[in-house]
Structures are given as C-alpha cells and as structure tokens.
C-alpha cells in the first residue's frame, strides 16, 4: 500500500506536467497562427485572397483560363505571370501588360506582311487603312479586327485634310487619341499604344502601315469594294473610286451602282493610270523601246515592225489604263464605254474623279518573295 501511494505521486506529477506542456504548446501554436494571420490581414479589416504556390491544379487551370480570356495573351505568358505573381490574377494582369510592351518591342523587327484592310465610309468620303501582322491566324483574331475597324472609323472623324486623295503614313495617326470599347481592349489611349497592346495580346509584330482618304466635293459619290472579307468593312484587297456628274440634278443611285462595279473591276484588273494622258512620256517611251526590241527579233521590214510596236502599245494601255481596260463583268466593252452608257442613263456627263487600289502586304519584301507593286492612286 505504501509503495502504491509513492508510485502514484510521480505518475500524477508526470501527467500534470504533460498537461501543462500540452496547454503551453497549444497556446503557442494558436498564438503563432494568429500572428501569421495578422501579418496578412489588412488594416481595414477586409481579407483579400492571396494565392500561394500551393494553389490546387484545378484552380490554377481556372485562373489561366480566366486571365487568357481577359487578355488574349499566349498561354505560356499567362502562366508565367500568374506564377511570378503568386497566382494573384489582378497583379498578373498588370504584369502581362508590362511584359507585353517589352515583347512587342522585341518583335517589331520581324516581317509583318499579313493582316487586313479596314474601310469606313460616309456619303462623300471613304477611308481605308492597312494593319499588318505576321500570320493570317492573327488577322482572324477579334481584337485585331476590332482595332483595324476602329482605326478606319477614326480617320473619318479627324479634321478633313482638304484633299480629294490623301495618302497617309502611320505618323499621321500614331499620336492621336482613340477611344476603344472592347471587352479586351477598352479606354482612351493613343493609336501607337493601342497597336502595341494588341501586339502584346496576340504575340506577333503588329504595325499600322498606311492609309488613304478619298473624297468628292462635286455632285457625285464615293464607292468601294472589299475582297476576301472576314466581316463587313474588312478585307485583303480594296478598290475605291469617285464618280462625278456634271449636272447637279442627276440621280445618284445609278452612279452608286455602277461605281460599285467599277470598284470591283479595279481590284481585279489592277489599273495603274486613269487615262492615257496621265501615263508619263518616260513610261511610254520605255515601253516602246522594249516593244521595238522584241519586234526587231521578228526579222520583218521596218514598216511592219513599227505597226507591231504601235499595236502592242495599244495592248499595253488596255492593261494599265483604267478607262481603256476591258470591263471584267463584260469583256465586250471597256470602262470608257461603260461611263458613256451611264451618262446617257442619267442625262449628264459622268466622269471618274479618282481611284485607289490597295492589297495587304503589297510592296513588303518577304524572305521568300520579291517585291510586288505598291498601292495605286490616280486622279483625273
């Protein structure tokens, strides 16, 4: 009995000490947890979620998808920004914008020969701009298409330059402000910054290359045609033409109808000049020399060779002069005859004022291709 009482004391003492240590350990652990939470708990009492590297795989995929939908940035860049920002989606979106400016600058030296022409038009004016990218895949991107359309509409909204044919380079627009309203591209910014931001989104070199503004001041119309259109107002080839009637009472509906057909003809036939009188003497003489050299190889008499040269020169005019070209809709007539018929229909002489033809990427030297002719714009 005595031994039993003595033995119980140390056991009771050990149990008591173990309970005290457990209580102290629990208090210390709870205090530590409270302290750790306190470090991340804002002063205003609002708890903002901060993701750690231990975010579940399913939630990581959800964040990647959401950020990609917001920005259209490449998946690898989206994931890299989320990881570097500890899976905080708001911070990652800011990081992507910073990365985008740097990446766009690095890509700016790459050839951008694909893209779209965007057109905007009112009763007396039509504007067309070329926005380039590296691949036709990006040209189908909705943000890229939205920016191209917005740029064309912007050209119509700026002050009229006072010229019937106004070609412009990127510098004309880049410093101007543009107000964008797209789920992935919104707010007011400069044209230059908008182009840079879209380049960051799509991961390619994106460039505003050039544009034309075509106007008419008389009693006439501006008509246009776009070829290979992914949606209205966008295409890869464009033709614009102005038709003017001498009589201010002449109905314009007929001019619009024929003008649209002529704009389509311009895209298909690729004229370089409006009339024979506008072909420079140097260009005619150069062509005549080439034709004369070809004729000399025939071994025919000089008189016969001269007739051959003049006949082929007429053929040359039919190929490059709009008024002399055979009408693509009806090759039994030419554009000059088409205008004469239109003049009789409306009871007033109708003439072509100006025309423009543009094609995406023309004149841009590609690694595997030679140069092709620049856009043509000719006036009467």
Coordinates of N, CA and C in Angstrom, one line a residue, residues 112-321:
X112 N 6.1 41.7 -91.0 CA 4.6 41.7 -90.8 C 4.0 42.0 -92.2
X113 N 3.7 41.0 -92.9 CA 3.2 41.2 -94.3 C 1.7 40.6 -94.5
X114 N 1.2 40.1 -93.4 CA -0.2 39.6 -93.4 C -1.1 40.7 -92.7
X115 N -2.3 40.5 -92.6 CA -3.2 41.5 -91.9 C -4.5 41.7 -92.6
X116 N -5.0 43.0 -92.5 CA -6.3 43.3 -93.0 C -6.3 44.8 -93.5
X117 N -7.2 45.0 -94.5 CA -7.6 46.4 -94.8 C -8.9 46.7 -94.1
X118 N -9.0 47.8 -93.5 CA -10.3 48.2 -92.9 C -10.8 49.4 -93.5
X119 N -12.1 49.5 -93.8 CA -12.7 50.6 -94.5 C -13.9 51.2 -93.7
X120 N -14.0 52.5 -93.8 CA -15.1 53.2 -93.2 C -15.5 54.3 -94.2
X121 N -16.8 54.6 -94.3 CA -17.3 55.4 -95.4 C -18.5 56.2 -95.0
X122 N -18.7 57.4 -95.5 CA -19.9 58.2 -95.4 C -20.3 58.6 -96.8
X123 N -21.2 59.6 -96.9 CA -21.7 60.0 -98.3 C -20.6 60.5 -99.2
X124 N -19.7 61.3 -98.7 CA -18.7 62.0 -99.5 C -17.3 61.5 -99.3
X125 N -17.0 60.6 -98.4 CA -15.6 60.2 -98.1 C -15.5 58.7 -97.8
X126 N -14.4 58.1 -98.1 CA -14.1 56.7 -97.7 C -12.7 56.7 -97.3
X127 N -12.5 56.0 -96.2 CA -11.1 55.8 -95.6 C -10.8 54.3 -95.6
X128 N -9.5 54.0 -95.9 CA -9.1 52.6 -95.8 C -7.7 52.6 -95.2
X129 N -7.5 51.7 -94.2 CA -6.2 51.6 -93.5 C -5.7 50.2 -93.6
X130 N -4.4 50.0 -93.6 CA -3.8 48.7 -93.6 C -3.1 48.4 -92.2
X131 N -3.6 47.4 -91.5 CA -3.0 46.9 -90.3 C -2.4 45.6 -90.5
X132 N -1.1 45.5 -90.3 CA -0.3 44.3 -90.6 C 0.0 43.4 -89.4
X133 N 0.1 42.1 -89.6 CA 0.6 41.2 -88.6 C 1.4 40.2 -89.3
X134 N 1.9 39.1 -88.6 CA 2.8 38.2 -89.2 C 2.1 37.0 -89.8
X135 N 0.9 36.6 -89.3 CA 0.2 35.4 -89.8 C -1.3 35.7 -90.1
X136 N -1.9 35.0 -91.0 CA -3.3 35.2 -91.2 C -4.1 34.7 -90.0
X137 N -3.5 33.8 -89.2 CA -4.2 33.4 -88.0 C -4.6 34.6 -87.1
X138 N -3.6 35.5 -86.9 CA -3.8 36.7 -86.1 C -4.8 37.6 -86.8
X139 N -4.8 37.6 -88.1 CA -5.7 38.5 -88.8 C -7.1 38.1 -88.6
X140 N -7.4 36.9 -88.1 CA -8.7 36.5 -87.8 C -9.1 36.7 -86.3
X141 N -8.1 37.2 -85.6 CA -8.4 37.5 -84.1 C -9.4 38.7 -84.0
X142 N -10.3 38.5 -83.1 CA -11.4 39.6 -83.0 C -10.8 40.9 -82.5
X143 N -9.8 40.9 -81.6 CA -9.2 42.1 -81.1 C -8.5 42.8 -82.2
X144 N -7.7 42.1 -83.0 CA -7.0 42.7 -84.2 C -8.0 43.3 -85.1
X145 N -9.1 42.6 -85.4 CA -10.1 43.1 -86.4 C -10.8 44.3 -85.8
X146 N -11.1 44.3 -84.5 CA -11.7 45.5 -83.9 C -10.8 46.7 -84.0
X147 N -9.5 46.5 -83.7 CA -8.6 47.7 -83.8 C -8.6 48.2 -85.2
X148 N -8.5 47.3 -86.2 CA -8.4 47.8 -87.6 C -9.6 48.6 -88.0
X149 N -10.8 48.1 -87.6 CA -12.1 48.8 -87.9 C -12.1 50.2 -87.2
X150 N -11.6 50.2 -85.9 CA -11.7 51.4 -85.1 C -10.7 52.5 -85.8
X151 N -9.6 52.0 -86.3 CA -8.7 53.0 -86.9 C -9.3 53.6 -88.2
X152 N -10.0 52.8 -89.0 CA -10.6 53.3 -90.2 C -11.7 54.4 -89.9
X153 N -12.5 54.0 -88.8 CA -13.6 55.0 -88.4 C -13.0 56.3 -87.9
X154 N -11.8 56.1 -87.2 CA -11.2 57.3 -86.6 C -10.7 58.2 -87.7
X155 N -10.2 57.7 -88.8 CA -9.8 58.6 -89.9 C -10.9 59.5 -90.4
X156 N -12.1 58.9 -90.5 CA -13.2 59.8 -90.9 C -13.6 60.8 -89.9
X157 N -13.3 60.6 -88.6 CA -13.7 61.5 -87.6 C -12.7 62.7 -87.4
X158 N -11.5 62.5 -87.9 CA -10.5 63.6 -87.7 C -10.8 64.7 -88.7
X159 N -10.1 65.9 -88.5 CA -10.3 67.0 -89.4 C -10.0 66.7 -90.9
X160 N -10.9 67.1 -91.8 CA -10.7 66.8 -93.2 C -9.4 67.5 -93.7
X161 N -8.5 66.8 -94.3 CA -7.3 67.4 -94.7 C -7.4 68.3 -95.9
X162 N -8.6 68.3 -96.5 CA -8.9 69.2 -97.6 C -8.3 68.8 -99.0
X163 N -8.1 67.5 -99.1 CA -7.5 66.9 -100.3 C -8.5 65.8 -100.8
X164 N -8.7 65.7 -102.1 CA -9.5 64.7 -102.7 C -8.9 63.3 -102.5
X165 N -7.6 63.2 -102.7 CA -6.9 62.0 -102.4 C -5.8 62.3 -101.4
X166 N -5.9 61.6 -100.2 CA -5.0 61.9 -99.2 C -4.4 60.6 -98.7
X167 N -3.2 60.3 -99.2 CA -2.5 59.1 -98.6 C -1.7 59.5 -97.3
X168 N -1.7 58.6 -96.4 CA -1.0 59.0 -95.1 C -0.2 57.8 -94.6
X169 N 0.8 58.2 -93.9 CA 1.7 57.2 -93.2 C 1.3 57.0 -91.8
X170 N 1.9 56.0 -91.0 CA 1.5 55.8 -89.6 C 1.6 57.1 -88.7
X171 N 2.6 57.9 -89.0 CA 2.9 59.1 -88.2 C 1.7 60.0 -88.1
X172 N 0.9 60.0 -89.1 CA -0.3 60.8 -89.2 C -1.3 60.5 -88.0
X173 N -1.4 59.2 -87.7 CA -2.4 58.8 -86.7 C -1.8 58.5 -85.3
X174 N -0.5 58.1 -85.3 CA 0.0 57.4 -84.1 C -0.1 58.2 -82.8
X175 N 0.0 59.5 -82.8 CA -0.1 60.3 -81.6 C -1.5 60.7 -81.3
X176 N -2.4 60.4 -82.1 CA -3.8 60.8 -81.9 C -4.5 59.9 -80.8
X177 N -5.4 60.4 -80.1 CA -6.2 59.7 -79.1 C -7.3 58.9 -79.8
X178 N -7.5 57.6 -79.3 CA -8.5 56.8 -79.8 C -9.3 56.2 -78.6
X179 N -10.6 56.2 -78.7 CA -11.4 55.6 -77.6 C -11.9 54.2 -78.0
X180 N -11.5 53.2 -77.3 CA -11.8 51.8 -77.6 C -12.8 51.3 -76.6
X181 N -13.7 50.4 -77.2 CA -14.7 49.8 -76.3 C -14.9 48.3 -76.7
X182 N -13.9 47.5 -76.3 CA -13.9 46.1 -76.5 C -13.7 45.4 -75.2
X183 N -14.3 44.2 -74.9 CA -14.0 43.6 -73.6 C -12.6 43.4 -73.3
X184 N -11.7 43.2 -74.3 CA -10.3 43.0 -74.0 C -9.4 44.2 -74.4
X185 N -10.0 45.3 -74.9 CA -9.3 46.5 -75.3 C -10.2 47.7 -75.1
X186 N -10.1 48.4 -74.0 CA -11.0 49.5 -73.8 C -10.3 50.7 -73.2
X187 N -11.0 51.8 -73.2 CA -10.5 53.0 -72.7 C -9.8 53.9 -73.7
X188 N -9.4 55.1 -73.3 CA -8.8 56.1 -74.2 C -7.3 55.9 -74.1
X189 N -6.7 55.9 -75.3 CA -5.2 55.8 -75.4 C -4.8 56.4 -76.7
X190 N -3.5 56.3 -77.0 CA -3.0 56.8 -78.3 C -3.0 55.6 -79.3
X191 N -3.1 55.9 -80.6 CA -3.1 54.9 -81.6 C -1.8 54.0 -81.4
X192 N -0.7 54.6 -81.2 CA 0.6 53.9 -81.0 C 0.5 52.9 -79.9
X193 N 0.0 53.3 -78.8 CA -0.1 52.4 -77.6 C -1.2 51.3 -77.8
X194 N -2.2 51.6 -78.5 CA -3.2 50.6 -78.8 C -2.7 49.5 -79.7
X195 N -1.9 49.9 -80.7 CA -1.2 48.9 -81.6 C -0.3 48.1 -80.8
X196 N 0.5 48.7 -79.9 CA 1.5 48.0 -79.1 C 0.8 47.0 -78.2
X197 N -0.3 47.4 -77.6 CA -1.1 46.5 -76.7 C -1.6 45.3 -77.4
X198 N -2.1 45.5 -78.6 CA -2.7 44.4 -79.4 C -1.5 43.4 -79.8
X199 N -0.4 44.0 -80.1 CA 0.8 43.2 -80.4 C 1.2 42.3 -79.2
X200 N 1.1 42.8 -78.0 CA 1.3 42.1 -76.8 C 0.3 41.0 -76.6
X201 N -1.0 41.2 -76.9 CA -2.0 40.3 -76.8 C -1.8 39.1 -77.7
X202 N -1.5 39.4 -79.0 CA -1.5 38.3 -80.0 C -0.1 37.7 -80.1
X203 N 0.9 38.3 -79.5 CA 2.2 37.7 -79.6 C 2.9 37.8 -80.9
X204 N 2.5 38.8 -81.7 CA 3.2 39.0 -83.0 C 3.5 40.4 -83.2
X205 N 4.3 40.7 -84.2 CA 4.6 42.1 -84.6 C 3.3 42.6 -85.3
X206 N 2.8 43.7 -84.8 CA 1.6 44.3 -85.4 C 2.0 45.8 -85.7
X207 N 1.6 46.2 -87.0 CA 2.0 47.5 -87.4 C 0.9 48.2 -88.2
X208 N 0.7 49.4 -87.9 CA -0.2 50.3 -88.7 C 0.7 50.8 -89.9
X209 N 0.4 50.4 -91.1 CA 1.3 50.6 -92.2 C 1.0 51.9 -93.0
X210 N -0.2 52.1 -93.4 CA -0.6 53.2 -94.3 C -2.1 53.3 -94.4
X211 N -2.5 54.4 -95.1 CA -3.9 54.6 -95.3 C -4.2 55.6 -96.4
X212 N -5.5 55.6 -96.9 CA -5.9 56.5 -97.9 C -7.3 57.1 -97.5
X213 N -7.4 58.4 -97.8 CA -8.7 59.0 -97.6 C -9.1 59.6 -98.9
X214 N -10.3 59.1 -99.5 CA -10.7 59.5 -100.8 C -12.0 60.3 -100.6
X215 N -12.1 61.5 -101.3 CA -13.3 62.4 -101.1 C -13.8 62.9 -102.4
X216 N -15.0 63.4 -102.4 CA -15.5 64.1 -103.6 C -16.3 65.3 -103.1
X217 N -16.1 66.4 -103.8 CA -16.7 67.6 -103.4 C -17.9 68.0 -104.3
X218 N -17.9 67.5 -105.6 CA -19.0 67.8 -106.5 C -20.2 66.9 -106.3
X219 N -21.1 67.0 -107.3 CA -22.3 66.1 -107.3 C -21.9 64.7 -107.7
X220 N -21.5 63.9 -106.7 CA -21.0 62.6 -107.1 C -21.1 61.7 -105.9
X221 N -20.4 60.5 -106.0 CA -20.4 59.5 -105.0 C -19.0 58.9 -104.8
X222 N -18.8 58.4 -103.6 CA -17.6 57.6 -103.4 C -18.1 56.1 -103.2
X223 N -17.6 55.2 -104.0 CA -18.0 53.8 -103.9 C -16.8 52.9 -103.6
X224 N -17.0 51.8 -103.1 CA -15.9 50.9 -102.7 C -16.2 49.4 -102.9
X225 N -15.2 48.6 -102.8 CA -15.4 47.2 -102.9 C -14.2 46.5 -102.1
X226 N -14.6 45.6 -101.2 CA -13.6 44.8 -100.5 C -13.7 43.4 -100.9
X227 N -12.5 42.8 -101.0 CA -12.4 41.3 -101.4 C -11.8 40.5 -100.3
X228 N -12.3 39.3 -100.2 CA -11.9 38.4 -99.1 C -12.2 39.0 -97.7
X229 N -13.5 39.1 -97.5 CA -14.0 39.8 -96.3 C -14.3 38.8 -95.1
X230 N -13.6 38.9 -94.0 CA -14.0 38.1 -92.9 C -15.2 38.6 -92.2
X231 N -15.5 39.9 -92.3 CA -16.7 40.5 -91.9 C -16.8 41.9 -92.6
X232 N -18.0 42.5 -92.5 CA -18.2 43.8 -93.2 C -17.2 44.8 -92.8
X233 N -16.7 45.5 -93.8 CA -15.7 46.6 -93.6 C -14.3 46.1 -93.5
X234 N -14.0 44.8 -93.6 CA -12.7 44.3 -93.6 C -12.4 43.4 -94.8
X235 N -11.2 43.4 -95.3 CA -10.8 42.6 -96.4 C -9.3 42.6 -96.6
X236 N -8.9 41.9 -97.7 CA -7.5 41.8 -98.0 C -7.2 42.7 -99.3
X237 N -8.2 43.0 -100.1 CA -8.0 43.8 -101.2 C -9.1 44.9 -101.3
X238 N -8.8 46.1 -101.7 CA -9.8 47.1 -101.7 C -9.7 48.0 -102.9
X239 N -10.9 48.4 -103.4 CA -10.9 49.3 -104.5 C -11.9 50.5 -104.2
X240 N -11.4 51.7 -104.4 CA -12.3 52.9 -104.1 C -12.3 53.7 -105.4
X241 N -13.4 54.3 -105.7 CA -13.5 55.2 -106.9 C -14.5 56.3 -106.6
X242 N -14.3 57.5 -107.2 CA -15.3 58.5 -107.1 C -15.8 58.8 -108.5
X243 N -17.2 58.9 -108.6 CA -17.8 59.3 -109.8 C -18.5 60.6 -109.6
X244 N -18.4 61.5 -110.6 CA -18.9 62.8 -110.5 C -19.8 63.1 -111.7
X245 N -21.0 63.7 -111.5 CA -21.9 64.1 -112.6 C -21.8 65.6 -112.8
X246 N -21.8 66.0 -114.0 CA -21.8 67.5 -114.2 C -23.1 68.2 -113.8
X247 N -24.2 67.5 -114.0 CA -25.5 68.1 -113.7 C -25.8 67.8 -112.2
X248 N -26.1 68.8 -111.4 CA -26.3 68.6 -110.0 C -27.7 67.9 -109.8
X249 N -28.5 67.8 -110.8 CA -29.8 67.2 -110.6 C -29.8 65.7 -111.0
X250 N -28.7 65.2 -111.5 CA -28.6 63.8 -111.9 C -28.8 62.9 -110.7
X251 N -29.6 61.8 -110.9 CA -29.8 60.9 -109.8 C -28.5 60.1 -109.5
X252 N -28.3 60.0 -108.2 CA -27.0 59.4 -107.7 C -27.1 57.9 -107.5
X253 N -28.3 57.3 -107.5 CA -28.4 55.9 -107.3 C -27.7 55.1 -108.4
X254 N -27.9 55.5 -109.6 CA -27.2 54.8 -110.8 C -25.7 54.9 -110.7
X255 N -25.2 56.1 -110.2 CA -23.8 56.3 -110.1 C -23.2 55.3 -109.0
X256 N -24.0 55.2 -107.9 CA -23.6 54.2 -106.8 C -23.5 52.8 -107.3
X257 N -24.5 52.4 -108.1 CA -24.5 51.0 -108.6 C -23.3 50.7 -109.6
X258 N -23.1 51.6 -110.5 CA -22.0 51.4 -111.5 C -20.7 51.6 -110.8
X259 N -20.6 52.6 -109.9 CA -19.4 52.8 -109.1 C -18.9 51.6 -108.3
X260 N -19.9 50.9 -107.7 CA -19.5 49.7 -107.0 C -18.9 48.6 -107.9
X261 N -19.5 48.5 -109.2 CA -19.0 47.6 -110.1 C -17.6 48.0 -110.6
X262 N -17.3 49.3 -110.8 CA -16.0 49.7 -111.2 C -15.0 49.5 -110.1
X263 N -15.4 49.7 -108.8 CA -14.5 49.5 -107.7 C -14.1 48.0 -107.7
X264 N -15.0 47.1 -108.0 CA -14.7 45.7 -108.0 C -13.8 45.4 -109.2
X265 N -14.0 46.1 -110.3 CA -13.1 45.9 -111.5 C -11.7 46.4 -111.2
X266 N -11.6 47.5 -110.4 CA -10.2 48.0 -110.1 C -9.5 46.9 -109.3
X267 N -10.1 46.3 -108.3 CA -9.5 45.2 -107.6 C -9.0 44.1 -108.5
X268 N -9.8 43.7 -109.4 CA -9.5 42.6 -110.3 C -8.5 42.9 -111.3
X269 N -8.6 44.1 -112.0 CA -7.8 44.4 -113.1 C -6.5 45.2 -112.8
X270 N -6.3 45.7 -111.6 CA -5.1 46.4 -111.1 C -4.6 47.5 -112.1
X271 N -5.5 48.5 -112.4 CA -5.0 49.6 -113.2 C -4.0 50.4 -112.5
X272 N -3.1 51.0 -113.3 CA -2.0 51.9 -112.8 C -2.3 53.4 -113.1
X273 N -3.1 53.6 -114.1 CA -3.4 55.0 -114.5 C -4.8 55.2 -114.8
X274 N -5.3 56.4 -114.7 CA -6.7 56.6 -115.0 C -7.0 56.8 -116.5
X275 N -6.1 57.5 -117.2 CA -6.3 57.7 -118.6 C -4.9 57.7 -119.3
X276 N -4.9 57.6 -120.7 CA -3.7 57.5 -121.4 C -2.9 58.8 -121.3
X277 N -3.6 59.9 -121.1 CA -2.9 61.2 -121.0 C -2.1 61.3 -119.7
X278 N -2.5 60.5 -118.7 CA -1.8 60.5 -117.4 C -0.6 59.6 -117.3
X279 N -0.4 58.8 -118.4 CA 0.8 57.9 -118.5 C 1.9 58.8 -118.9
X280 N 3.0 58.8 -118.1 CA 4.1 59.8 -118.4 C 4.8 59.4 -119.7
X281 N 5.3 60.4 -120.3 CA 6.0 60.2 -121.6 C 7.2 59.3 -121.4
X282 N 7.9 59.3 -120.3 CA 9.0 58.5 -120.0 C 8.6 57.0 -119.9
X283 N 7.4 56.8 -119.3 CA 6.9 55.4 -119.2 C 6.5 54.9 -120.6
X284 N 5.9 55.7 -121.4 CA 5.5 55.3 -122.8 C 6.7 55.0 -123.6
X285 N 7.7 55.9 -123.5 CA 8.9 55.7 -124.3 C 9.7 54.4 -123.9
X286 N 9.7 54.2 -122.6 CA 10.4 53.0 -122.1 C 9.7 51.7 -122.6
X287 N 8.4 51.7 -122.6 CA 7.6 50.6 -123.1 C 7.8 50.4 -124.6
X288 N 7.9 51.5 -125.3 CA 8.0 51.5 -126.7 C 9.4 50.9 -127.1
X289 N 10.4 51.2 -126.3 CA 11.8 50.6 -126.6 C 11.8 49.1 -126.4
X290 N 11.1 48.7 -125.3 CA 11.0 47.2 -125.1 C 10.3 46.5 -126.2
X291 N 9.2 47.1 -126.7 CA 8.4 46.5 -127.7 C 9.2 46.5 -129.1
X292 N 9.9 47.6 -129.3 CA 10.7 47.7 -130.5 C 11.8 46.6 -130.6
X293 N 12.4 46.4 -129.4 CA 13.5 45.3 -129.3 C 12.9 44.0 -129.6
X294 N 11.7 43.7 -129.1 CA 11.0 42.5 -129.4 C 10.6 42.3 -130.8
X295 N 10.2 43.4 -131.5 CA 9.8 43.4 -132.9 C 11.0 43.2 -133.8
X296 N 12.1 43.7 -133.4 CA 13.3 43.5 -134.3 C 13.7 42.1 -134.4
X297 N 13.4 41.3 -133.4 CA 13.7 39.8 -133.5 C 12.9 39.1 -134.5
X298 N 11.8 39.7 -134.9 CA 10.9 39.0 -135.9 C 11.5 39.0 -137.3
X299 N 12.5 39.9 -137.6 CA 13.1 40.0 -138.9 C 12.2 40.6 -140.0
X300 N 11.1 41.2 -139.6 CA 10.2 41.8 -140.6 C 10.7 43.2 -141.0
X301 N 10.1 43.8 -142.1 CA 10.5 45.1 -142.6 C 10.2 46.2 -141.5
X302 N 10.9 47.3 -141.6 CA 10.7 48.4 -140.6 C 9.3 48.9 -140.5
X303 N 8.6 49.0 -141.6 CA 7.2 49.5 -141.5 C 6.3 48.5 -140.8
X304 N 6.5 47.2 -141.0 CA 5.8 46.2 -140.3 C 6.1 46.2 -138.9
X305 N 7.4 46.3 -138.5 CA 7.8 46.3 -137.1 C 7.2 47.5 -136.4
X306 N 7.1 48.7 -137.1 CA 6.5 49.8 -136.4 C 5.0 49.6 -136.1
X307 N 4.3 49.0 -137.0 CA 2.9 48.6 -136.8 C 2.8 47.7 -135.6
X308 N 3.7 46.7 -135.5 CA 3.7 45.8 -134.4 C 3.9 46.5 -133.1
X309 N 4.8 47.5 -133.1 CA 5.1 48.2 -131.9 C 3.8 49.0 -131.4
X310 N 3.2 49.7 -132.4 CA 2.0 50.5 -132.0 C 0.9 49.6 -131.6
X311 N 0.7 48.5 -132.2 CA -0.4 47.6 -131.8 C -0.2 47.0 -130.4
X312 N 1.1 46.7 -130.1 CA 1.4 46.2 -128.7 C 1.3 47.3 -127.7
X313 N 1.6 48.5 -128.2 CA 1.5 49.7 -127.2 C 0.0 49.9 -126.9
X314 N -0.9 49.7 -127.8 CA -2.3 49.8 -127.5 C -2.7 48.7 -126.5
X315 N -2.2 47.6 -126.7 CA -2.4 46.5 -125.7 C -1.9 46.8 -124.3
X316 N -0.8 47.5 -124.3 CA -0.2 47.9 -123.0 C -1.2 48.9 -122.3
X317 N -1.7 49.9 -123.1 CA -2.7 50.8 -122.5 C -3.9 50.1 -122.0
X318 N -4.4 49.1 -122.7 CA -5.5 48.3 -122.3 C -5.3 47.5 -121.0
X319 N -4.0 47.3 -120.7 CA -3.7 46.5 -119.5 C -3.5 47.4 -118.3
X320 N -3.0 48.7 -118.5 CA -2.6 49.5 -117.3 C -3.5 50.8 -117.1
X321 N -4.3 51.1 -118.1 CA -5.1 52.4 -118.0 C -6.5 52.0 -117.8

